[in-house]
Amino acid sequence: MSERGDSAQPPLHGEEFDDILTEPAEASLDEDDRLKPGFVTAVLDAVEEGNDEAARDLVSPLHPADVADLLELTPAERRGQVAAALGDIVGAEVLSELNDYVRDDLIGALAPEQVAEFAAELDTDDAVAIIEDMEEADQQAVLDAMEPEDRAAIESALAYPEESAGRLMQRDLVAVPEHMTVGQVIDYLRDNDDLTRDFWEIFVVDAAHKPIGTCQLSWVLTCPRGIAMADLMKREQTLIPVDMDQEEVALRFQKYALISAAVVDGSGRLVGMITVDDVVHIISEEAGEDILRLSGAGEGDINEPVMDSYRARVRWLLTNLLTALVASTIIGFFEGTIEKMVALATLMPIVAGVGGNAGSQTMAVTVRALATNQITGSNARRTILREIRVALLNGTTVAVVLGIGVALVFQNPHLGGVIAAAMMTNIVTAGLAGAAVPLAFDRLNLDPAVASSIFVTMITDSMGFFAFLGLATAAGLTG
Amino acid sequence: MSERGDSAQPPLHGEEFDDILTEPAEASLDEDDRLKPGFVTAVLDAVEEGNDEAARDLVSPLHPADVADLLELTPAERRGQVAAALGDIVGAEVLSELNDYVRDDLIGALAPEQVAEFAAELDTDDAVAIIEDMEEADQQAVLDAMEPEDRAAIESALAYPEESAGRLMQRDLVAVPEHMTVGQVIDYLRDNDDLTRDFWEIFVVDAAHKPIGTCQLSWVLTCPRGIAMADLMKREQTLIPVDMDQEEVALRFQKYALISAAVVDGSGRLVGMITVDDVVHIISEEAGEDILRLSGAGEGDINEPVMDSYRARVRWLLTNLLTALVASTIIGFFEGTIEKMVALATLMPIVAGVGGNAGSQTMAVTVRALATNQITGSNARRTILREIRVALLNGTTVAVVLGIGVALVFQNPHLGGVIAAAMMTNIVTAGLAGAAVPLAFDRLNLDPAVASSIFVTMITDSMGFFAFLGLATAAGLTG
């Protein structure tokens, strides 16, 4: 019954074997677990025709996460209608899986009593996620409609800062004193019906309710009844302070490969538990949001209202306009040179553009390494030196190719030499700036992903134009 | 003993409370769980002075993940010496936590017997991760040095494609037939010493060893002994085909909030299990690597050898050089116009640059939404239309600001009008290209993050120069 694989069984390659994935929902999903467009259309058509029954038959085999996807894929103006047609299928679990914007949209249409009912069905953390973004008055109406116990749990969670461990944790957990034996713990778990049924570890606490150890359920199950929890538990545990930022929580889960962790208050008492399934989407979001920040795309959610996206992005573009003016001013200094040799105007964007690209590469590497805690004070200088070494190699290659090309095409070896020297200068500058600027922002406790690219682009643009036009002038190319 | 939090306890804000995090290792970590530079220096100094004992005393309280960080933060040329000084502390677990490049480096210095010993201590998936990147001959030497059973498990895993579920899974799992009761399962677990002690769910299989249900350990623990597994298990399960790509595995874990999942072969038989802690780093890597791909930074790992980084990045820069030539050629068509009015050369990079930025924003949003499966055939057109709407708003704002500014500074309302129209055109083009190009690559089953930015930059650069210089020529500005 135990399993050590079967090495005689040859591995299958190539084709996925859909036929063995026996869930009925599979027929509606493509190989990437995305809902097939044909399926979505079929549901929307059924609702359109007033055939709610048919729509429900299609959707009911789906996992709540897929029902949430279906609502997200429904055009915004039809979501209320589709949700209404699906009725009970759109339950608390579906709501907690929904994209924030889509959920706020749908919840706005519900009565406070309905929202309260949904919230009561969920773990504290999921209920909080649904309620926390509501308007003050709506939130109060929902809380007023809840049972006192649920309400107290949610109010207490809402008292913690947004995006903190306190909002993320659930309060239902299993904690036992260290003198209990495995047998006593199992009896206790069997006898108490009001305990949560979803937990992965048991926390062992002292008399003051401070966690002193953690015990995986598999250890409890594989041990004789007589063993004391104190002898079974692991004493080294990773505790989460209740006010820790959720990004730090996610990094901690990832670094120490945690399945669940105890959350403690300022006096070290156990107040809640965070499980990895609540953290996985944060890990993914945090890792993915740097790409949006580097480009100034704000939240970057395709469900965000257009006006919100506009406001976030236009601010960035106007800042970019200002820094472009700096580069433009530098070109202005050399108008006399360009007038004498207009080919310089044709070539100068190459030097600026390829330099900008080299800067983006280094910046992406540095921002990513900072986000994953791979760079600290111990290796920051080494990282900059490494990037400069890569830049010297890149610069040499690109400069030689570009220089020879220009010399041949323009039949002007001097021009080739000038553009090669400028290209080299700009790529090395880009390597230095691409590494040093994010590191400097990080040192100042500013998010390196947010502000770096504005500065790096300004530096590579300006240096590109300055080095090329300046060297051309100094070399007497036009002279 | 059960816990529902304590809502009377006011939440703490602000300061983290280091004093309650009682692990000795905490003193060596900063608030982001990174090793403090002072600590790293102390260890390196101790090793340098030949005081291995002192180094070991410092490092031994650390979690294996932190020991791995320490080795990563050690300059490459001193890593062998530090690892040797730390002796046993650098065990199998530390190796499995190490960055790939750093690990390959260290393992290269070990005898095959030592590597075999490390691999034997680990779960199959971690052992495979250590061995899979070795040279063929070294790999064979390690396998030859292993016990036949461990060796068979690893060889069977290596027979699956790289980055597939087969490489990621472990073979030690607990599977029981459905007729067993909870009590029988517990007795079975207690009586079999050679079972794995680390598992989170029990798989229920039929006579052909196909999984028919999954049972969380917490359900087993909270149920009376007499209940049959068939009545307790959840029948809807998410199965992982053994040849599934690890990125798909990670997305599936994330979407369905899985803790562990059964891996099945082509005939549907249970062959292994994947747990979320093995997937978390893939989720983070996959989410983070788009930023590196969009910028053409290759692996983007700061531990990658300089020559590898050079090769990956220079290819991209040379491609970028080619596309920059396209933009340059377009400028070349308008040399006559620029000669008559050199201010155009000063201003043209603004139109190209801000357009490029607008393109990057849209591209980042689209690439991210594609990576998280938020865009499918159902909403692709809607997403493009949404981006164009944002672009129209952005374009209008930036064009008005830039147009008025240029008209005033150059005392030339015509020039202001021309640059405003060009800016508007380019930002809308950027919005269209930034959304459509990644979507087109995705439709063609190509990675949208890899190739999109080359094309989008070429489009926004070319359109920027063409619209501005073309409109200036057409408007008779210079003439």
PDB file of C-alpha atoms in Angstrom, chain A residues 190-402:
ATOM      1  CA  ARG A 190     -12.244  13.501  17.762  1.00  0.00           C
ATOM      2  CA  ASP A 191     -14.344  14.797  20.656  1.00  0.00           C
ATOM      3  CA  ASN A 192     -14.502  18.479  19.773  1.00  0.00           C
ATOM      4  CA  ASP A 193     -16.880  19.082  16.905  1.00  0.00           C
ATOM      5  CA  ASP A 194     -16.435  22.834  16.847  1.00  0.00           C
ATOM      6  CA  LEU A 195     -12.731  22.647  15.962  1.00  0.00           C
ATOM      7  CA  THR A 196     -11.647  23.576  12.474  1.00  0.00           C
ATOM      8  CA  ARG A 197     -11.328  20.563  10.181  1.00  0.00           C
ATOM      9  CA  ASP A 198      -8.695  22.180   7.964  1.00  0.00           C
ATOM     10  CA  PHE A 199      -5.266  22.379   9.517  1.00  0.00           C
ATOM     11  CA  TRP A 200      -1.887  20.907   8.697  1.00  0.00           C
ATOM     12  CA  GLU A 201       0.083  21.334  11.876  1.00  0.00           C
ATOM     13  CA  ILE A 202      -0.669  21.380  15.591  1.00  0.00           C
ATOM     14  CA  PHE A 203       0.868  24.154  17.663  1.00  0.00           C
ATOM     15  CA  VAL A 204       2.201  23.307  21.095  1.00  0.00           C
ATOM     16  CA  VAL A 205       1.899  26.195  23.577  1.00  0.00           C
ATOM     17  CA  ASP A 206       3.062  26.898  27.111  1.00  0.00           C
ATOM     18  CA  ALA A 207       0.885  28.085  29.992  1.00  0.00           C
ATOM     19  CA  ALA A 208       1.091  31.688  28.779  1.00  0.00           C
ATOM     20  CA  HIS A 209      -0.156  30.527  25.351  1.00  0.00           C
ATOM     21  CA  LYS A 210       3.192  31.170  23.699  1.00  0.00           C
ATOM     22  CA  PRO A 211       4.096  28.685  20.948  1.00  0.00           C
ATOM     23  CA  ILE A 212       7.010  26.454  21.917  1.00  0.00           C
ATOM     24  CA  GLY A 213       6.875  23.931  19.107  1.00  0.00           C
ATOM     25  CA  THR A 214       5.086  22.701  15.997  1.00  0.00           C
ATOM     26  CA  CYS A 215       3.993  19.225  15.089  1.00  0.00           C
ATOM     27  CA  GLN A 216       3.110  18.013  11.587  1.00  0.00           C
ATOM     28  CA  LEU A 217      -0.031  15.908  11.500  1.00  0.00           C
ATOM     29  CA  SER A 218       1.892  13.120   9.765  1.00  0.00           C
ATOM     30  CA  TRP A 219       4.128  12.830  12.833  1.00  0.00           C
ATOM     31  CA  VAL A 220       1.087  12.503  15.089  1.00  0.00           C
ATOM     32  CA  LEU A 221      -0.359   9.810  12.836  1.00  0.00           C
ATOM     33  CA  THR A 222       2.812   7.733  12.552  1.00  0.00           C
ATOM     34  CA  CYS A 223       3.585   7.703  16.312  1.00  0.00           C
ATOM     35  CA  PRO A 224       2.380   5.466  19.163  1.00  0.00           C
ATOM     36  CA  ARG A 225      -0.350   6.992  21.349  1.00  0.00           C
ATOM     37  CA  GLY A 226       1.903   7.234  24.391  1.00  0.00           C
ATOM     38  CA  ILE A 227       4.451   9.689  23.025  1.00  0.00           C
ATOM     39  CA  ALA A 228       4.304  13.177  24.578  1.00  0.00           C
ATOM     40  CA  MET A 229       3.794  16.092  22.202  1.00  0.00           C
ATOM     41  CA  ALA A 230       6.855  17.704  23.802  1.00  0.00           C
ATOM     42  CA  ASP A 231       8.998  14.837  22.493  1.00  0.00           C
ATOM     43  CA  LEU A 232       7.449  14.835  19.043  1.00  0.00           C
ATOM     44  CA  MET A 233       7.300  18.516  18.208  1.00  0.00           C
ATOM     45  CA  LYS A 234       9.938  20.498  16.373  1.00  0.00           C
ATOM     46  CA  ARG A 235      11.224  23.240  18.634  1.00  0.00           C
ATOM     47  CA  GLU A 236      12.723  25.409  15.927  1.00  0.00           C
ATOM     48  CA  GLN A 237       9.771  27.209  14.481  1.00  0.00           C
ATOM     49  CA  THR A 238       9.321  30.186  12.246  1.00  0.00           C
ATOM     50  CA  LEU A 239       6.944  32.585  13.975  1.00  0.00           C
ATOM     51  CA  ILE A 240       5.157  35.393  12.174  1.00  0.00           C
ATOM     52  CA  PRO A 241       4.689  38.690  14.059  1.00  0.00           C
ATOM     53  CA  VAL A 242       1.074  39.787  13.622  1.00  0.00           C
ATOM     54  CA  ASP A 243       2.055  43.176  12.174  1.00  0.00           C
ATOM     55  CA  MET A 244       4.512  41.773   9.614  1.00  0.00           C
ATOM     56  CA  ASP A 245       3.930  42.936   6.046  1.00  0.00           C
ATOM     57  CA  GLN A 246       2.377  40.254   3.832  1.00  0.00           C
ATOM     58  CA  GLU A 247       5.292  40.467   1.401  1.00  0.00           C
ATOM     59  CA  GLU A 248       7.696  39.537   4.204  1.00  0.00           C
ATOM     60  CA  VAL A 249       5.334  36.763   5.269  1.00  0.00           C
ATOM     61  CA  ALA A 250       5.362  35.396   1.724  1.00  0.00           C
ATOM     62  CA  LEU A 251       9.164  35.534   1.493  1.00  0.00           C
ATOM     63  CA  ARG A 252       9.444  33.759   4.849  1.00  0.00           C
ATOM     64  CA  PHE A 253       7.085  30.972   3.749  1.00  0.00           C
ATOM     65  CA  GLN A 254       9.047  30.589   0.556  1.00  0.00           C
ATOM     66  CA  LYS A 255      12.491  30.655   2.138  1.00  0.00           C
ATOM     67  CA  TYR A 256      11.714  28.133   4.862  1.00  0.00           C
ATOM     68  CA  ALA A 257       9.296  26.025   2.757  1.00  0.00           C
ATOM     69  CA  LEU A 258       6.510  26.399   5.335  1.00  0.00           C
ATOM     70  CA  ILE A 259       3.077  24.784   5.087  1.00  0.00           C
ATOM     71  CA  SER A 260       1.620  26.732   7.984  1.00  0.00           C
ATOM     72  CA  ALA A 261       3.024  29.051  10.635  1.00  0.00           C
ATOM     73  CA  ALA A 262       1.966  30.432  14.000  1.00  0.00           C
ATOM     74  CA  VAL A 263       1.192  34.148  14.224  1.00  0.00           C
ATOM     75  CA  VAL A 264       2.108  35.809  17.511  1.00  0.00           C
ATOM     76  CA  ASP A 265       1.240  39.162  19.056  1.00  0.00           C
ATOM     77  CA  GLY A 266       3.602  41.649  20.692  1.00  0.00           C
ATOM     78  CA  SER A 267       3.857  39.607  23.874  1.00  0.00           C
ATOM     79  CA  GLY A 268       4.586  36.410  21.968  1.00  0.00           C
ATOM     80  CA  ARG A 269       1.171  34.809  22.434  1.00  0.00           C
ATOM     81  CA  LEU A 270      -0.322  32.686  19.685  1.00  0.00           C
ATOM     82  CA  VAL A 271      -3.145  34.638  18.027  1.00  0.00           C
ATOM     83  CA  GLY A 272      -3.590  32.939  14.660  1.00  0.00           C
ATOM     84  CA  MET A 273      -2.225  30.770  11.904  1.00  0.00           C
ATOM     85  CA  ILE A 274      -1.315  31.399   8.275  1.00  0.00           C
ATOM     86  CA  THR A 275      -1.375  28.527   5.784  1.00  0.00           C
ATOM     87  CA  VAL A 276       0.604  28.379   2.567  1.00  0.00           C
ATOM     88  CA  ASP A 277      -2.470  28.384   0.317  1.00  0.00           C
ATOM     89  CA  ASP A 278      -3.241  31.913   1.560  1.00  0.00           C
ATOM     90  CA  VAL A 279       0.300  32.997   0.772  1.00  0.00           C
ATOM     91  CA  VAL A 280       0.840  31.403  -2.642  1.00  0.00           C
ATOM     92  CA  HIS A 281      -1.053  34.111  -4.522  1.00  0.00           C
ATOM     93  CA  ILE A 282       0.922  36.776  -2.667  1.00  0.00           C
ATOM     94  CA  ILE A 283       4.210  35.119  -3.652  1.00  0.00           C
ATOM     95  CA  SER A 284       3.071  35.162  -7.255  1.00  0.00           C
ATOM     96  CA  GLU A 285       1.746  38.729  -7.095  1.00  0.00           C
ATOM     97  CA  GLU A 286       4.841  40.125  -5.435  1.00  0.00           C
ATOM     98  CA  ALA A 287       7.124  38.369  -7.895  1.00  0.00           C
ATOM     99  CA  GLY A 288       5.033  39.541 -10.829  1.00  0.00           C
ATOM    100  CA  GLU A 289       4.426  43.122  -9.848  1.00  0.00           C
ATOM    101  CA  ASP A 290       8.011  44.327 -10.371  1.00  0.00           C
ATOM    102  CA  ILE A 291       7.508  44.065 -14.125  1.00  0.00           C
ATOM    103  CA  LEU A 292       4.493  46.388 -13.790  1.00  0.00           C
ATOM    104  CA  ARG A 293       6.309  48.776 -11.485  1.00  0.00           C
ATOM    105  CA  LEU A 294       9.402  49.009 -13.686  1.00  0.00           C
ATOM    106  CA  SER A 295       7.196  50.087 -16.577  1.00  0.00           C
ATOM    107  CA  GLY A 296       5.048  52.408 -14.464  1.00  0.00           C
ATOM    108  CA  ALA A 297       1.884  50.443 -15.214  1.00  0.00           C
ATOM    109  CA  GLY A 298       0.466  50.864 -11.694  1.00  0.00           C
ATOM    110  CA  GLU A 299      -1.671  47.965 -10.518  1.00  0.00           C
ATOM    111  CA  GLY A 300      -1.551  46.605 -14.031  1.00  0.00           C
ATOM    112  CA  ASP A 301      -4.742  44.621 -13.607  1.00  0.00           C
ATOM    113  CA  ILE A 302      -6.812  44.186 -16.741  1.00  0.00           C
ATOM    114  CA  ASN A 303      -9.952  44.442 -14.601  1.00  0.00           C
ATOM    115  CA  GLU A 304      -8.975  47.836 -13.199  1.00  0.00           C
ATOM    116  CA  PRO A 305     -11.356  50.640 -14.261  1.00  0.00           C
ATOM    117  CA  VAL A 306      -9.981  52.501 -17.308  1.00  0.00           C
ATOM    118  CA  MET A 307      -9.852  55.841 -15.458  1.00  0.00           C
ATOM    119  CA  ASP A 308      -7.738  54.312 -12.660  1.00  0.00           C
ATOM    120  CA  SER A 309      -5.304  52.853 -15.180  1.00  0.00           C
ATOM    121  CA  TYR A 310      -5.171  56.209 -16.955  1.00  0.00           C
ATOM    122  CA  ARG A 311      -4.384  58.101 -13.766  1.00  0.00           C
ATOM    123  CA  ALA A 312      -1.640  55.658 -12.743  1.00  0.00           C
ATOM    124  CA  ARG A 313       0.010  55.544 -16.135  1.00  0.00           C
ATOM    125  CA  VAL A 314      -0.246  59.141 -17.272  1.00  0.00           C
ATOM    126  CA  ARG A 315       1.619  60.304 -14.180  1.00  0.00           C
ATOM    127  CA  TRP A 316       4.503  58.078 -15.252  1.00  0.00           C
ATOM    128  CA  LEU A 317       4.370  59.226 -18.888  1.00  0.00           C
ATOM    129  CA  LEU A 318       4.439  62.896 -17.839  1.00  0.00           C
ATOM    130  CA  THR A 319       7.482  62.188 -15.649  1.00  0.00           C
ATOM    131  CA  ASN A 320       9.013  60.437 -18.615  1.00  0.00           C
ATOM    132  CA  LEU A 321       8.251  63.507 -20.715  1.00  0.00           C
ATOM    133  CA  LEU A 322      10.269  65.613 -18.296  1.00  0.00           C
ATOM    134  CA  THR A 323      13.281  63.298 -18.405  1.00  0.00           C
ATOM    135  CA  ALA A 324      13.026  63.139 -22.215  1.00  0.00           C
ATOM    136  CA  LEU A 325      13.353  66.923 -22.166  1.00  0.00           C
ATOM    137  CA  VAL A 326      16.723  66.546 -20.457  1.00  0.00           C
ATOM    138  CA  ALA A 327      17.971  64.353 -23.297  1.00  0.00           C
ATOM    139  CA  SER A 328      16.431  66.749 -25.794  1.00  0.00           C
ATOM    140  CA  THR A 329      18.227  69.713 -24.191  1.00  0.00           C
ATOM    141  CA  ILE A 330      21.518  67.889 -24.550  1.00  0.00           C
ATOM    142  CA  ILE A 331      20.873  67.418 -28.264  1.00  0.00           C
ATOM    143  CA  GLY A 332      20.049  71.126 -28.419  1.00  0.00           C
ATOM    144  CA  PHE A 333      23.609  72.004 -27.357  1.00  0.00           C
ATOM    145  CA  PHE A 334      24.874  70.283 -30.484  1.00  0.00           C
ATOM    146  CA  GLU A 335      22.492  71.779 -33.044  1.00  0.00           C
ATOM    147  CA  GLY A 336      25.418  73.409 -34.780  1.00  0.00           C
ATOM    148  CA  THR A 337      27.165  70.080 -35.180  1.00  0.00           C
ATOM    149  CA  ILE A 338      24.015  68.353 -36.473  1.00  0.00           C
ATOM    150  CA  GLU A 339      23.401  71.170 -38.957  1.00  0.00           C
ATOM    151  CA  LYS A 340      26.812  70.516 -40.474  1.00  0.00           C
ATOM    152  CA  MET A 341      26.331  66.751 -40.618  1.00  0.00           C
ATOM    153  CA  VAL A 342      22.717  65.617 -40.544  1.00  0.00           C
ATOM    154  CA  ALA A 343      23.728  61.929 -40.575  1.00  0.00           C
ATOM    155  CA  LEU A 344      24.479  62.381 -36.877  1.00  0.00           C
ATOM    156  CA  ALA A 345      20.753  62.907 -36.258  1.00  0.00           C
ATOM    157  CA  THR A 346      20.045  59.689 -38.097  1.00  0.00           C
ATOM    158  CA  LEU A 347      22.519  57.678 -36.054  1.00  0.00           C
ATOM    159  CA  MET A 348      22.153  59.149 -32.589  1.00  0.00           C
ATOM    160  CA  PRO A 349      18.987  57.218 -31.595  1.00  0.00           C
ATOM    161  CA  ILE A 350      20.912  53.959 -32.119  1.00  0.00           C
ATOM    162  CA  VAL A 351      23.446  54.863 -29.465  1.00  0.00           C
ATOM    163  CA  ALA A 352      20.748  55.978 -27.041  1.00  0.00           C
ATOM    164  CA  GLY A 353      18.399  53.070 -27.787  1.00  0.00           C
ATOM    165  CA  VAL A 354      20.831  50.158 -27.525  1.00  0.00           C
ATOM    166  CA  GLY A 355      22.277  51.753 -24.386  1.00  0.00           C
ATOM    167  CA  GLY A 356      18.772  51.977 -22.960  1.00  0.00           C
ATOM    168  CA  ASN A 357      18.272  48.285 -23.653  1.00  0.00           C
ATOM    169  CA  ALA A 358      21.524  47.348 -21.958  1.00  0.00           C
ATOM    170  CA  GLY A 359      20.407  49.415 -18.967  1.00  0.00           C
ATOM    171  CA  SER A 360      17.061  47.610 -18.854  1.00  0.00           C
ATOM    172  CA  GLN A 361      18.791  44.247 -18.792  1.00  0.00           C
ATOM    173  CA  THR A 362      21.014  45.117 -15.862  1.00  0.00           C
ATOM    174  CA  MET A 363      18.154  46.829 -14.065  1.00  0.00           C
ATOM    175  CA  ALA A 364      15.863  43.824 -14.454  1.00  0.00           C
ATOM    176  CA  VAL A 365      18.517  41.499 -13.074  1.00  0.00           C
ATOM    177  CA  THR A 366      19.258  43.800 -10.138  1.00  0.00           C
ATOM    178  CA  VAL A 367      15.619  44.503  -9.254  1.00  0.00           C
ATOM    179  CA  ARG A 368      14.828  40.789  -9.366  1.00  0.00           C
ATOM    180  CA  ALA A 369      17.830  39.877  -7.219  1.00  0.00           C
ATOM    181  CA  LEU A 370      16.861  42.546  -4.683  1.00  0.00           C
ATOM    182  CA  ALA A 371      13.259  41.316  -4.606  1.00  0.00           C
ATOM    183  CA  THR A 372      14.388  37.768  -3.858  1.00  0.00           C
ATOM    184  CA  ASN A 373      16.819  38.928  -1.159  1.00  0.00           C
ATOM    185  CA  GLN A 374      19.786  37.687  -3.179  1.00  0.00           C
ATOM    186  CA  ILE A 375      21.663  40.967  -2.821  1.00  0.00           C
ATOM    187  CA  THR A 376      22.621  42.322   0.580  1.00  0.00           C
ATOM    188  CA  GLY A 377      25.347  44.616   1.856  1.00  0.00           C
ATOM    189  CA  SER A 378      27.656  41.598   1.594  1.00  0.00           C
ATOM    190  CA  ASN A 379      27.623  41.353  -2.180  1.00  0.00           C
ATOM    191  CA  ALA A 380      26.282  44.683  -3.506  1.00  0.00           C
ATOM    192  CA  ARG A 381      29.695  45.908  -4.653  1.00  0.00           C
ATOM    193  CA  ARG A 382      30.488  42.532  -6.162  1.00  0.00           C
ATOM    194  CA  THR A 383      27.206  42.640  -8.094  1.00  0.00           C
ATOM    195  CA  ILE A 384      27.975  46.080  -9.559  1.00  0.00           C
ATOM    196  CA  LEU A 385      31.467  44.930 -10.582  1.00  0.00           C
ATOM    197  CA  ARG A 386      29.976  41.818 -12.173  1.00  0.00           C
ATOM    198  CA  GLU A 387      27.517  43.924 -14.205  1.00  0.00           C
ATOM    199  CA  ILE A 388      30.310  46.231 -15.350  1.00  0.00           C
ATOM    200  CA  ARG A 389      32.297  43.214 -16.510  1.00  0.00           C
ATOM    201  CA  VAL A 390      29.314  41.968 -18.539  1.00  0.00           C
ATOM    202  CA  ALA A 391      28.848  45.519 -19.886  1.00  0.00           C
ATOM    203  CA  LEU A 392      32.486  45.708 -21.034  1.00  0.00           C
ATOM    204  CA  LEU A 393      32.024  42.501 -23.031  1.00  0.00           C
ATOM    205  CA  ASN A 394      28.668  43.594 -24.463  1.00  0.00           C
ATOM    206  CA  GLY A 395      29.961  47.074 -25.202  1.00  0.00           C
ATOM    207  CA  THR A 396      33.003  45.813 -27.061  1.00  0.00           C
ATOM    208  CA  THR A 397      30.961  43.475 -29.244  1.00  0.00           C
ATOM    209  CA  VAL A 398      28.201  45.938 -30.122  1.00  0.00           C
ATOM    210  CA  ALA A 399      30.675  48.825 -30.623  1.00  0.00           C
ATOM    211  CA  VAL A 400      32.823  46.833 -33.050  1.00  0.00           C
ATOM    212  CA  VAL A 401      29.826  45.662 -35.099  1.00  0.00           C
ATOM    213  CA  LEU A 402      28.258  49.121 -35.178  1.00  0.00           C
TER     214      LEU A 402
END
